[in-house]
Structures are given as C-alpha cells and as structure tokens.
Coordinates of C-alpha atoms (C1' of nucleotides) in Angstrom, one line a residue:
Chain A
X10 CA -1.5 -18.4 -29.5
X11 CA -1.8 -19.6 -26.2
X12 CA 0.5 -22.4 -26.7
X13 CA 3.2 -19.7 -26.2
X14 CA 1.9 -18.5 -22.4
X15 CA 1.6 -22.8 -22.3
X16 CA 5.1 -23.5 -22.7
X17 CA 6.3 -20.7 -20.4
X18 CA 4.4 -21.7 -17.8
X19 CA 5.7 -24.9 -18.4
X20 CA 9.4 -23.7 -18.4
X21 CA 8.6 -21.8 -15.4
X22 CA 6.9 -23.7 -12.7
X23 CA 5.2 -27.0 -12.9
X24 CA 1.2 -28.0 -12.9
X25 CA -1.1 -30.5 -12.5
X26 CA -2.7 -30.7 -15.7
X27 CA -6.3 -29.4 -13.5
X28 CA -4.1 -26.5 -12.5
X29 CA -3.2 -26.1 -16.2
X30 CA -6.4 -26.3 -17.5
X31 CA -8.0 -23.7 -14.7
X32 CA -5.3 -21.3 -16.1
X33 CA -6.5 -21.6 -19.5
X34 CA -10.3 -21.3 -18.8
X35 CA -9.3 -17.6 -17.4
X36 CA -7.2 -16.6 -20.2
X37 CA -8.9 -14.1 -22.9
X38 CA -7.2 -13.5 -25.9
X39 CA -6.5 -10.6 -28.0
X40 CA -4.9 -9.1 -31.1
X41 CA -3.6 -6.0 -32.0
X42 CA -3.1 -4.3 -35.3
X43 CA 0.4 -2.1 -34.8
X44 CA -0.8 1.4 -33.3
X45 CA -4.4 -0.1 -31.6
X46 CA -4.0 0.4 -27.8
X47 CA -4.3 -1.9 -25.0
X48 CA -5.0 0.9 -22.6
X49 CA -6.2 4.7 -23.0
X50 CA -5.3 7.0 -20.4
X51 CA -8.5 8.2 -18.3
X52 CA -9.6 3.9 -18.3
X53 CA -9.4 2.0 -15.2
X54 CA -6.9 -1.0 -15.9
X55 CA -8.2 -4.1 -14.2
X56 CA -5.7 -7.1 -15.9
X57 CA -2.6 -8.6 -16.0
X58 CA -1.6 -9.3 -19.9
X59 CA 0.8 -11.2 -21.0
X60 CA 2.5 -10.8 -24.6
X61 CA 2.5 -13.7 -26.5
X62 CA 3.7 -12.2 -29.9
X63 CA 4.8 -8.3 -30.8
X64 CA 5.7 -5.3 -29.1
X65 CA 3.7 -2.5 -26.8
X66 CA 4.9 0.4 -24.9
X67 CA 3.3 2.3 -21.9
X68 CA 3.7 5.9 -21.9
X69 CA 2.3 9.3 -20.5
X70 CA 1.6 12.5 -21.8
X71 CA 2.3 15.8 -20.2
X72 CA 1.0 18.8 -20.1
X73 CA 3.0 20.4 -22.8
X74 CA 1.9 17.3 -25.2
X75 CA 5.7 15.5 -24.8
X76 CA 5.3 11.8 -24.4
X77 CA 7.7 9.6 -22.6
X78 CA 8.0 6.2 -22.6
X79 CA 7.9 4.2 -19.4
X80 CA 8.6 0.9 -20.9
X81 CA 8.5 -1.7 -23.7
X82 CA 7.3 -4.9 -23.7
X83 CA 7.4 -7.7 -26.0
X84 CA 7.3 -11.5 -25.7
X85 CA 6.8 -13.8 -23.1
X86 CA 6.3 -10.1 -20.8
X87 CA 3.5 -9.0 -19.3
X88 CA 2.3 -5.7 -18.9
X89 CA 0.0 -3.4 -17.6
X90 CA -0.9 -0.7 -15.3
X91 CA -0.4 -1.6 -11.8
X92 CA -1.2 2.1 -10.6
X93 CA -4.7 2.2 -11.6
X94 CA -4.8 -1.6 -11.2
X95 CA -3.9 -1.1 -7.0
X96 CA -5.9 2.4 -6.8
X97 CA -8.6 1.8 -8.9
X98 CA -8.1 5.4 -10.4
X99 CA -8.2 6.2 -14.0
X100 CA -4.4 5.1 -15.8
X101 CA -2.5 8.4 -16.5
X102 CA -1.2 6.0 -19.1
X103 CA -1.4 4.9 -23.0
X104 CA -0.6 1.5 -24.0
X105 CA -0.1 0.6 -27.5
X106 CA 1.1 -1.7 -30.3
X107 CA 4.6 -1.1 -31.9
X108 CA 4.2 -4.4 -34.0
X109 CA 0.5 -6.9 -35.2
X110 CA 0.5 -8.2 -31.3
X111 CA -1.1 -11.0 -29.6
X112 CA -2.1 -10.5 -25.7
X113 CA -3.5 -12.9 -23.2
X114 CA -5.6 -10.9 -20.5
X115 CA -6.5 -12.3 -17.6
X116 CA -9.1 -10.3 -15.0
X117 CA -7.9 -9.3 -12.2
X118 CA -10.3 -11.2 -9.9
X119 CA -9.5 -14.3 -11.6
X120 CA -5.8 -13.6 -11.6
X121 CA -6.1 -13.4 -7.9
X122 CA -8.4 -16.5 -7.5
X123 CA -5.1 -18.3 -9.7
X124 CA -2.7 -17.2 -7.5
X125 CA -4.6 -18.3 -4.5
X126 CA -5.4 -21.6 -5.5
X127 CA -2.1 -22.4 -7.1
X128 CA 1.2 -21.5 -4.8
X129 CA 3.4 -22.5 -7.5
X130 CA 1.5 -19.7 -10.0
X131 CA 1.7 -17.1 -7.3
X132 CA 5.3 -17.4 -6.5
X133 CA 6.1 -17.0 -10.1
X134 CA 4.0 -13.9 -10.1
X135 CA 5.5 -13.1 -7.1
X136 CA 9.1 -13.7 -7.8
X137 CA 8.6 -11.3 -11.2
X138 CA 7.1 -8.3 -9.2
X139 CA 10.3 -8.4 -7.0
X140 CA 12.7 -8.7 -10.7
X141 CA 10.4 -5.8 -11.9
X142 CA 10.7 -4.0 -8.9
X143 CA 15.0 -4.4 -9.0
X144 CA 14.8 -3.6 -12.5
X145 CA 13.1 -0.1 -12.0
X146 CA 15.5 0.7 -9.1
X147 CA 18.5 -0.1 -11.8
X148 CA 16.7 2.3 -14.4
X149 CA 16.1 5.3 -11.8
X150 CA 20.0 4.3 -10.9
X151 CA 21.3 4.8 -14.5
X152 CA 18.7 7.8 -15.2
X153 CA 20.5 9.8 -12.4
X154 CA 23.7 9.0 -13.1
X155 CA 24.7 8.2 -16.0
X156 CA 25.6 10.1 -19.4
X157 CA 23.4 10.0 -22.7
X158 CA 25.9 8.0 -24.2
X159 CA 26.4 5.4 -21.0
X160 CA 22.4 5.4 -21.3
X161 CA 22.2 4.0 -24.4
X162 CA 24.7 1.2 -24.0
X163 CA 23.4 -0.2 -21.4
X164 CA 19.9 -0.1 -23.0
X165 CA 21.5 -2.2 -25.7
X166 CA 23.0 -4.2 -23.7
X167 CA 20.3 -5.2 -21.0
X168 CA 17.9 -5.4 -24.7
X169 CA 19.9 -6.2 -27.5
X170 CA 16.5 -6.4 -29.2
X171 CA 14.9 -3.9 -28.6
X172 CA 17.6 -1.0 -30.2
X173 CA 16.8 -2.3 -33.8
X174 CA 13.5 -3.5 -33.6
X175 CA 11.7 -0.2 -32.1
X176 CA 12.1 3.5 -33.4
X177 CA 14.6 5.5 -32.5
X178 CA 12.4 8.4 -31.3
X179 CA 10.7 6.2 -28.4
X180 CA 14.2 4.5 -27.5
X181 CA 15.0 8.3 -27.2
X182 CA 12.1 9.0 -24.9
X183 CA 12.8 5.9 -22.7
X184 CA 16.2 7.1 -22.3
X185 CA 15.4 10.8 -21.5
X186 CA 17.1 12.3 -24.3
X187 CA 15.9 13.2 -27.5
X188 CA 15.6 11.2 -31.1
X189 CA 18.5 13.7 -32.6
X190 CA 20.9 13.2 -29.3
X191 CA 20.3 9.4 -29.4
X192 CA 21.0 9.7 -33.5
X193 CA 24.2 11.2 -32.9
X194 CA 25.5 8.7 -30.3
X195 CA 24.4 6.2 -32.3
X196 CA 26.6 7.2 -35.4
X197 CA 29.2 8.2 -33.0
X198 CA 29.5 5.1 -31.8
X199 CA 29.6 3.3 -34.9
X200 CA 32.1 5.6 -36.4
X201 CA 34.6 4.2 -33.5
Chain B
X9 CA 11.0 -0.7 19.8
X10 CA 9.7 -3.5 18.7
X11 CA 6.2 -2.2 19.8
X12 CA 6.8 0.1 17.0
X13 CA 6.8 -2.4 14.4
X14 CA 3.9 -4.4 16.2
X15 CA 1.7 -1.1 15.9
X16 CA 2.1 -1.5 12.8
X17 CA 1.1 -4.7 12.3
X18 CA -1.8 -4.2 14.0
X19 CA -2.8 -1.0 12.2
X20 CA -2.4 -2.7 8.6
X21 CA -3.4 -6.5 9.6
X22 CA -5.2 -8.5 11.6
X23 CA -3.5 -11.0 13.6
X24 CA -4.4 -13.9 16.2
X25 CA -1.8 -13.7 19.2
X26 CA -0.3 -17.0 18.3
X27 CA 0.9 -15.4 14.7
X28 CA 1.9 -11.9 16.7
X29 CA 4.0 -13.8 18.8
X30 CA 5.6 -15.9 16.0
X31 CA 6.2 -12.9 13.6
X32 CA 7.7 -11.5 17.3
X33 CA 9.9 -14.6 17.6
X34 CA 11.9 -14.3 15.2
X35 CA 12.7 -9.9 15.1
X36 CA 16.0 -9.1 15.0
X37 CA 16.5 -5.6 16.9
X38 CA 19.5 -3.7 16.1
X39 CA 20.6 0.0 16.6
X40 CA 22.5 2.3 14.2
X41 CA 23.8 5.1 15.1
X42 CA 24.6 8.0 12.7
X43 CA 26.8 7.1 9.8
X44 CA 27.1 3.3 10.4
X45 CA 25.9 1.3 8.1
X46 CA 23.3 -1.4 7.7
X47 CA 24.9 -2.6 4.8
X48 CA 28.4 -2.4 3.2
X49 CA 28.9 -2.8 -1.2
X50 CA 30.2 -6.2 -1.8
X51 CA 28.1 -8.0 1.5
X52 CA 25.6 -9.9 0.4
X53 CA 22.2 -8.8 1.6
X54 CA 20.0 -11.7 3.3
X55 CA 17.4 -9.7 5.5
X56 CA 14.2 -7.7 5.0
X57 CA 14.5 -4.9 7.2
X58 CA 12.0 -2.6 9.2
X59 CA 12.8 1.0 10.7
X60 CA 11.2 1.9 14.1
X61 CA 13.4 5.0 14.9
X62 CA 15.6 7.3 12.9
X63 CA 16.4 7.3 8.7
X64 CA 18.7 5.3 6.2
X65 CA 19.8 6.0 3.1
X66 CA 20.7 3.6 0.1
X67 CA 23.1 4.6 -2.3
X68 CA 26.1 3.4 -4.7
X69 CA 29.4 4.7 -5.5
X70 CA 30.3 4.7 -9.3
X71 CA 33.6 4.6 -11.3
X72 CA 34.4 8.5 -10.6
X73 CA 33.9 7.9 -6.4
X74 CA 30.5 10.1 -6.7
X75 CA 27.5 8.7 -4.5
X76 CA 23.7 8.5 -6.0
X77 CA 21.5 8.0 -3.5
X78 CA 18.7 5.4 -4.6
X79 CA 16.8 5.8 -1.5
X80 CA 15.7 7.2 1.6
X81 CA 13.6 5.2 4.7
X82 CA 12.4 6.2 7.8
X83 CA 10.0 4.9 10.8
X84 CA 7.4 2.3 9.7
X85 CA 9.5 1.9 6.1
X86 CA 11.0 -1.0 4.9
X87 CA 15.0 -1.2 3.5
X88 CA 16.9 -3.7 1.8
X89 CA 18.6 -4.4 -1.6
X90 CA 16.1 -6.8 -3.4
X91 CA 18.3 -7.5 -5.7
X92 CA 21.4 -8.7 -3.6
X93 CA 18.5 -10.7 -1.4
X94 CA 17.0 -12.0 -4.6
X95 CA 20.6 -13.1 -6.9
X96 CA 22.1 -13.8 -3.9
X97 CA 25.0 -11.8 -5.2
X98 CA 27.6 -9.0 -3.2
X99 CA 25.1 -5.5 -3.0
X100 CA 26.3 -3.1 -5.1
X101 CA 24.9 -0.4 -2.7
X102 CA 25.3 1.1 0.7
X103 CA 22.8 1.6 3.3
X104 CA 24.2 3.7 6.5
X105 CA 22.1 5.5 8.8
X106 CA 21.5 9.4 8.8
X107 CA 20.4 10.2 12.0
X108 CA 21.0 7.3 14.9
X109 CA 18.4 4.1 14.1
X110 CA 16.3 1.5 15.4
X111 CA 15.5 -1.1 12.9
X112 CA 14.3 -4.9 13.2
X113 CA 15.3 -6.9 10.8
X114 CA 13.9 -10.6 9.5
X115 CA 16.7 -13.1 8.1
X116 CA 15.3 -14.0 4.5
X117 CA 14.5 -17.5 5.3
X118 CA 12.7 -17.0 8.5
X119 CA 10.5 -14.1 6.3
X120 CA 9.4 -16.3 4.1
X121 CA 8.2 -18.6 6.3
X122 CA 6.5 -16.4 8.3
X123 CA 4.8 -15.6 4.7
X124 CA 3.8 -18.9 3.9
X125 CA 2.7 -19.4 7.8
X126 CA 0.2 -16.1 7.7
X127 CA -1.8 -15.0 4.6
X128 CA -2.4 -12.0 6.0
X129 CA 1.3 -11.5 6.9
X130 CA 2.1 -12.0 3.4
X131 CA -0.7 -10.0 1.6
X132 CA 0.9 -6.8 3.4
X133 CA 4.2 -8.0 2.2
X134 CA 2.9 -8.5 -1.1
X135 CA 0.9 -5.1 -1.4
X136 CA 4.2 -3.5 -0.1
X137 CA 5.9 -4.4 -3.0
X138 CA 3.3 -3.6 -5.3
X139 CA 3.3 0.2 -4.2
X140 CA 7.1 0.0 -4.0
X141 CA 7.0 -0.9 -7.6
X142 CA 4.7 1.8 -8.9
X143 CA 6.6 4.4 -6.6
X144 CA 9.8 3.4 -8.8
X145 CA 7.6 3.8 -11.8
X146 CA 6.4 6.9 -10.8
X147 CA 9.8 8.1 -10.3
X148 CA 11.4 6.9 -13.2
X149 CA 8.7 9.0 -15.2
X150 CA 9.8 12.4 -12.9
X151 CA 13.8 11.6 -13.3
X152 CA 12.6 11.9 -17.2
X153 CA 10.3 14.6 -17.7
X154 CA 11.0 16.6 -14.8
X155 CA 13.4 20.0 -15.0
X156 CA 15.5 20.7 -12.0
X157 CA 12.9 22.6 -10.1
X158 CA 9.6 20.3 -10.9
X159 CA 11.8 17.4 -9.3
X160 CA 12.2 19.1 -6.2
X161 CA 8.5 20.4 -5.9
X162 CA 7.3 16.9 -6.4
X163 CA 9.9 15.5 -3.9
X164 CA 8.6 17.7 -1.3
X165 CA 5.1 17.3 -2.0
X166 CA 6.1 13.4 -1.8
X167 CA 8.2 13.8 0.9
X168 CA 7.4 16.9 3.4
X169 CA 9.3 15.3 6.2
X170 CA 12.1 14.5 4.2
X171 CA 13.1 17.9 2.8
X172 CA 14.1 19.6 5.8
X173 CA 15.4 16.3 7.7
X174 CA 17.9 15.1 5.3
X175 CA 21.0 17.5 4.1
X176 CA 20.7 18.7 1.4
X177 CA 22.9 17.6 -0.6
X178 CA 21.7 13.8 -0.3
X179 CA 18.6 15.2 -1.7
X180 CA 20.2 16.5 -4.0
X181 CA 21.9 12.9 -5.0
X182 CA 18.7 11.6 -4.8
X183 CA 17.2 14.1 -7.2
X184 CA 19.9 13.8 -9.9
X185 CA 21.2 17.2 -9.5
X186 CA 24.0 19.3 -8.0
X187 CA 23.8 20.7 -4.2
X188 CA 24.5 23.6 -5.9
X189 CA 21.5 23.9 -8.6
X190 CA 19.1 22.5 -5.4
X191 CA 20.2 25.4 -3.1
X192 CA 19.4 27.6 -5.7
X193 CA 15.6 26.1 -6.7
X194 CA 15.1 26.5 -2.9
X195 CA 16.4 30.1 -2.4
X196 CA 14.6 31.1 -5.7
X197 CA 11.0 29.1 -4.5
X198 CA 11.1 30.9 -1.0
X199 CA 11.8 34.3 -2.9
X200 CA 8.4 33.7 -4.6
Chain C
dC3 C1' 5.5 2.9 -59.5
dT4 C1' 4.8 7.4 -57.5
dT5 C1' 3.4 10.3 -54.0
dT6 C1' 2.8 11.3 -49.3
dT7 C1' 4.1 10.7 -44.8
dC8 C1' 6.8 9.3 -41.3
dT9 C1' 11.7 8.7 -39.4
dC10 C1' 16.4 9.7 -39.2
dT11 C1' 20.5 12.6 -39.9
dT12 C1' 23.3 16.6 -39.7
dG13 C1' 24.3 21.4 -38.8
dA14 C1' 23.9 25.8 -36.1
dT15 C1' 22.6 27.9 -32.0
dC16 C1' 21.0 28.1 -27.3
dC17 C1' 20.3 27.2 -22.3
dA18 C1' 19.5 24.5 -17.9
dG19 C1' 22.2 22.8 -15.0
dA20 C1' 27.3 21.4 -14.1
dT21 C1' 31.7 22.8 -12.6
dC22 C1' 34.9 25.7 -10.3
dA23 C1' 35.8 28.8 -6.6
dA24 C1' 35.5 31.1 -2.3
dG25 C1' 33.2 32.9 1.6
dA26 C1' 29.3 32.2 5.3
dA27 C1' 26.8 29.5 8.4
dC28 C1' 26.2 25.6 10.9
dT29 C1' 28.1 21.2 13.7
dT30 C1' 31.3 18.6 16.0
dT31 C1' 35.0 17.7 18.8
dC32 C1' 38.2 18.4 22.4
Chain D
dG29 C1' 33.9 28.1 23.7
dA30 C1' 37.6 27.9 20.3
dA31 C1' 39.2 25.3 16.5
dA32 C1' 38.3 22.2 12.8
dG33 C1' 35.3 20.2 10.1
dT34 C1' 31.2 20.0 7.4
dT35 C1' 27.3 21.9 4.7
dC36 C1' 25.2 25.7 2.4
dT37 C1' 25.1 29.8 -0.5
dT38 C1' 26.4 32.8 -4.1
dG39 C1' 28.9 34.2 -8.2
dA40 C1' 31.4 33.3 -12.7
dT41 C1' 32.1 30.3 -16.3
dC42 C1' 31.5 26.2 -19.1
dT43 C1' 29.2 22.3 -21.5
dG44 C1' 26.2 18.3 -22.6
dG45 C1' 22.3 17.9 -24.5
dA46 C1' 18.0 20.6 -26.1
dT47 C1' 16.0 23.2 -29.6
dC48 C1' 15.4 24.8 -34.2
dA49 C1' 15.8 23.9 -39.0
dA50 C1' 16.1 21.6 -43.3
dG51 C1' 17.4 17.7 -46.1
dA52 C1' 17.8 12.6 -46.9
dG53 C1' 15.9 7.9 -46.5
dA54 C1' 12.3 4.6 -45.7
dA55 C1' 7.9 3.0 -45.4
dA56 C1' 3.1 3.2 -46.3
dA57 C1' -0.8 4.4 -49.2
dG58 C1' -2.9 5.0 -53.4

DNA sequence: CTTTTCTCTTGATCCAGATCAAGAACTTTC
DNA sequence: GAAAGTTCTTGATCTGGATCAAGAGAAAAG
C-alpha cells in the first residue's frame, strides 16, 4: 500500500534513501470501506492525505440540505481540507469514499518538518499547490462561462475517468447542474 | 511606491536590512495607467507582480468575443497568470488596469531566488498561495450553489471596496451574470 | 433468486436569469 | 460646456436548465 506513494515519489523527485526512509516513518495508513468518511464537517482537518487506491469526494451541505461537490479525488491525489487546515476552524466539509480506498495521512506537523528538511519534497508539494491553485481558476473559468453541455465535455475530457467510474448525480453536482440535466446531455450526446 | 510594497513586507515578515535591500534590488516599478494592460492573451507571463496603487483586472475572451473576468487586484494584492508562469505557455488571459496603477513586479527567476535566499520571504509567498487556493475553492462552491442575488451579497461582504469601485458590469462578469440581472439585485436590495 | 433500495431516464411544466430594446445618467473629449 | 461615448436602468419577452413526477434499470441485501 505504500509502495504506491513509494514509486511516485520516486517518479517525482529523487531521495536519498534516509530521506526516503524519514518519509515513511511519518506516513499512517488507512482504509476505507466505500461510504466511511475521511472528514466530517464540524472536525478540524490537520493532514495532508494522499490516495493510494479508490475514490473520495469533498463536499458541503447547505442550508436547504443540497450537497455540492467540490471535488474528486482518486489515485496518486491528495486531498484534504486546506481551509480548516490554514485557520484551524472546524471544516464546513464531508469527505468520503466513492470506492474500498486506501489513504496515507501524514500530520501536519510532520508534513511540515518533511518539507523543511527535504527541498526536493517541498518543491513537489510546492509545485502541486500552484497546479491546484491554476486548476481551480480554470473551473471557476468554465463555471461562469460555459453552457451545461460545454461543462460536461470538458469534465470528460480533463477526467476521462472519472465520467464512468463515479455517479452521475455527484458528476451533476460538480458541474452545477442537476443529475436529470447531465442525463439528458449525456444521451444527447451519444445520440449524435 | 516601492515603500508601499516594503510596508508590507514589514507588516507580514521579519527581515534583516541585508535581505530588505536584496528583495529591493531586484523590484521592477512600473505604472499603468487606465486601460493599458499588464498583460496581453498570447504573451507569455514570466513575473510575479505586486500592486501599490490603483486595480487590475484578469479576464479572457472566449469564442463568441464575450469577456469573463477571473479576477480583480488592488493595493498590497498580488497578479499574475500561474499558469502561463508555470507551463511557460502564451496566457490565455488579459490583465489591464481599471483605474491608473502602480505595481512592482519580480521576473520569475529572480523570485525564486529571492525564495530560496529568505525562508521568511518564501513562507509569505507560500502562505499566499495557500489562501489563494482556498479563496478559488471557496468561490468555486458560490459560482455553484449560489442564485443571482446570494453571489452578489457574498461579493460584497467579500469585497466592500470593490463593489462601488469597479463598474458594474465587470462585476457583473465576474459574478457570472448579466449587467442587467446585477442592476436589478442592487436596485431591488436598496428597496429593502 | 427475489425483494428492496438506489440510480438513471424521460416527459411535462415552470422560473431565474438571459436577451433584446430604448431611454437616462454619467464620463470623456475637444 | 456641448457633443459623443460609455455605463446604468427599466421594461418586455424568451429560454436553458430546474423542478416535479413516475417508470425502468442496476445494484445491494436478505
């Protein structure tokens, strides 16, 4: 199970094999039965988790009870709340299992200590916020301007994964449309 | 103006007068005034920018010739296009000034090694781009689960400066809505 | 296997916000 | 300070996607 966060590491950035081995002494490992959650809304987050195996998403609930999805994650991803991470603050956030999943957690005062001690670590850390960060501006980008349809082809096309592999009803809510929209542009699309 | 950006500096980090100076050293300063830009679509994008004086805005110009503003910035903000910066690839967005602009600017390389010169210097960097990410997050989820008038409440409550500083129909843009449908919410909220 | 429970599809209707239009109120510019 | 742009407001109409509803398939549970 860790073998996987191993060998991206490994495809990543290159260790000494003490660097290695003080990664690996942080690392706690953890399973997840599909619908267990990583995080509850109303905990304080305090990791940085990385998916070895399966599929979570993060979402919110609002006041009326509608949840929307802020994100998937699967493999070789990490995940997390950095809100309540930064602030400290309860996570107005639910993280959960789609799939069986296998997570490596590591604190966050020990992720820290990692990325102090080891540049080459950091700037991978580093260099994913700022993808992350890009990748969130391209999503608000297509959420203002694009149509439903336009939405959901470039979904597919940035996760050709993801659209078979997770319910329609929280692609749907990722998208900001709902499960009987994204149904019809689905066999809309199809029928062309 | 660039006592501006060392206020700043000072406020957020502490510094010895050797790194001041150096961080000083290499500050570009450069003056925009109203609806030049900063950047043009299809420029590549090597800087990390600073604003002492004035606003920008980013925004991208699709297919049809309509604009959707991404972003706004003004005094002791930061503007850019990550991703340009970060691929190395021609920006796909704009950034022009709305009101004439004082900004320093830092060519990439020189940033980064003012970041691996001072810890500090790069820990403010760092947790810059943290809250920029959860900002994005946070306003993913509103672009989502937000109606018309609950977007524009939160912007302002964001925002306060920005609402009556920036036309409205930028806002608008920035929103995802028509000028139209926002000069509505706002005559509609004030009749309350 | 069979029942129960989700998830997805398809149809009918509705509505928030878009679009089109045209006048009013500001800003620039000369 | 008059003329020419802009930007903002307000009204009428339209429409993409939401909502409501009710079966059809799939998957999970017994």
């Amino acid at each position: 199970m860790y073998d996987i966060f191993h060998k991206y590491l490994e495809e990543k950035i290159t260790l000494t094999s003490e660097e290695s081995e003080r990664i690996r002494s942080f690392a706690i490992l953890k399973k997840l039965r599909k619908r267990q959650y990583l995080l509850q809304e109303g905990d304080v987050w305090q990791y940085h988790a990385f998916i070895t195996k399966g599929c979570v998403r993060t979402y919110s609930v609002d006041d009326k009870g509608n949840e929307h999805v802020i994100g998937f994650a699967s493999e070789n991803w990490w995940t997390g709340d950095r809100e309540s991470l930064l602030s400290g603050n309860p996570s107005r956030f639910n993280i959960d299992a789609l799939e069986d999943s296998e997570i490596i957690l590591f604190t966050n005062a020990n992720f820290e200590l990692l990325c102090s001690e080891i540049p080459a670590f950091n700037n991978l850390i580093n260099t994913i916020l700022q993808r992350s960060f890009v990748v969130a501006q391209n999503r608000i980008e297509a959420a203002l301007s694009y149509t439903a349809e336009e939405k959901y082809l470039n979904f597919v096309n940035k996760y050709p994964g993801f659209a078979t592999r997770i319910p329609q009803s929280m692609i749907a809510s990722y998208l900001g449309m709902t499960p009987e929209t994204l149904s019809r542009i689905r066999s809309q699309i199809t029928r062309k």
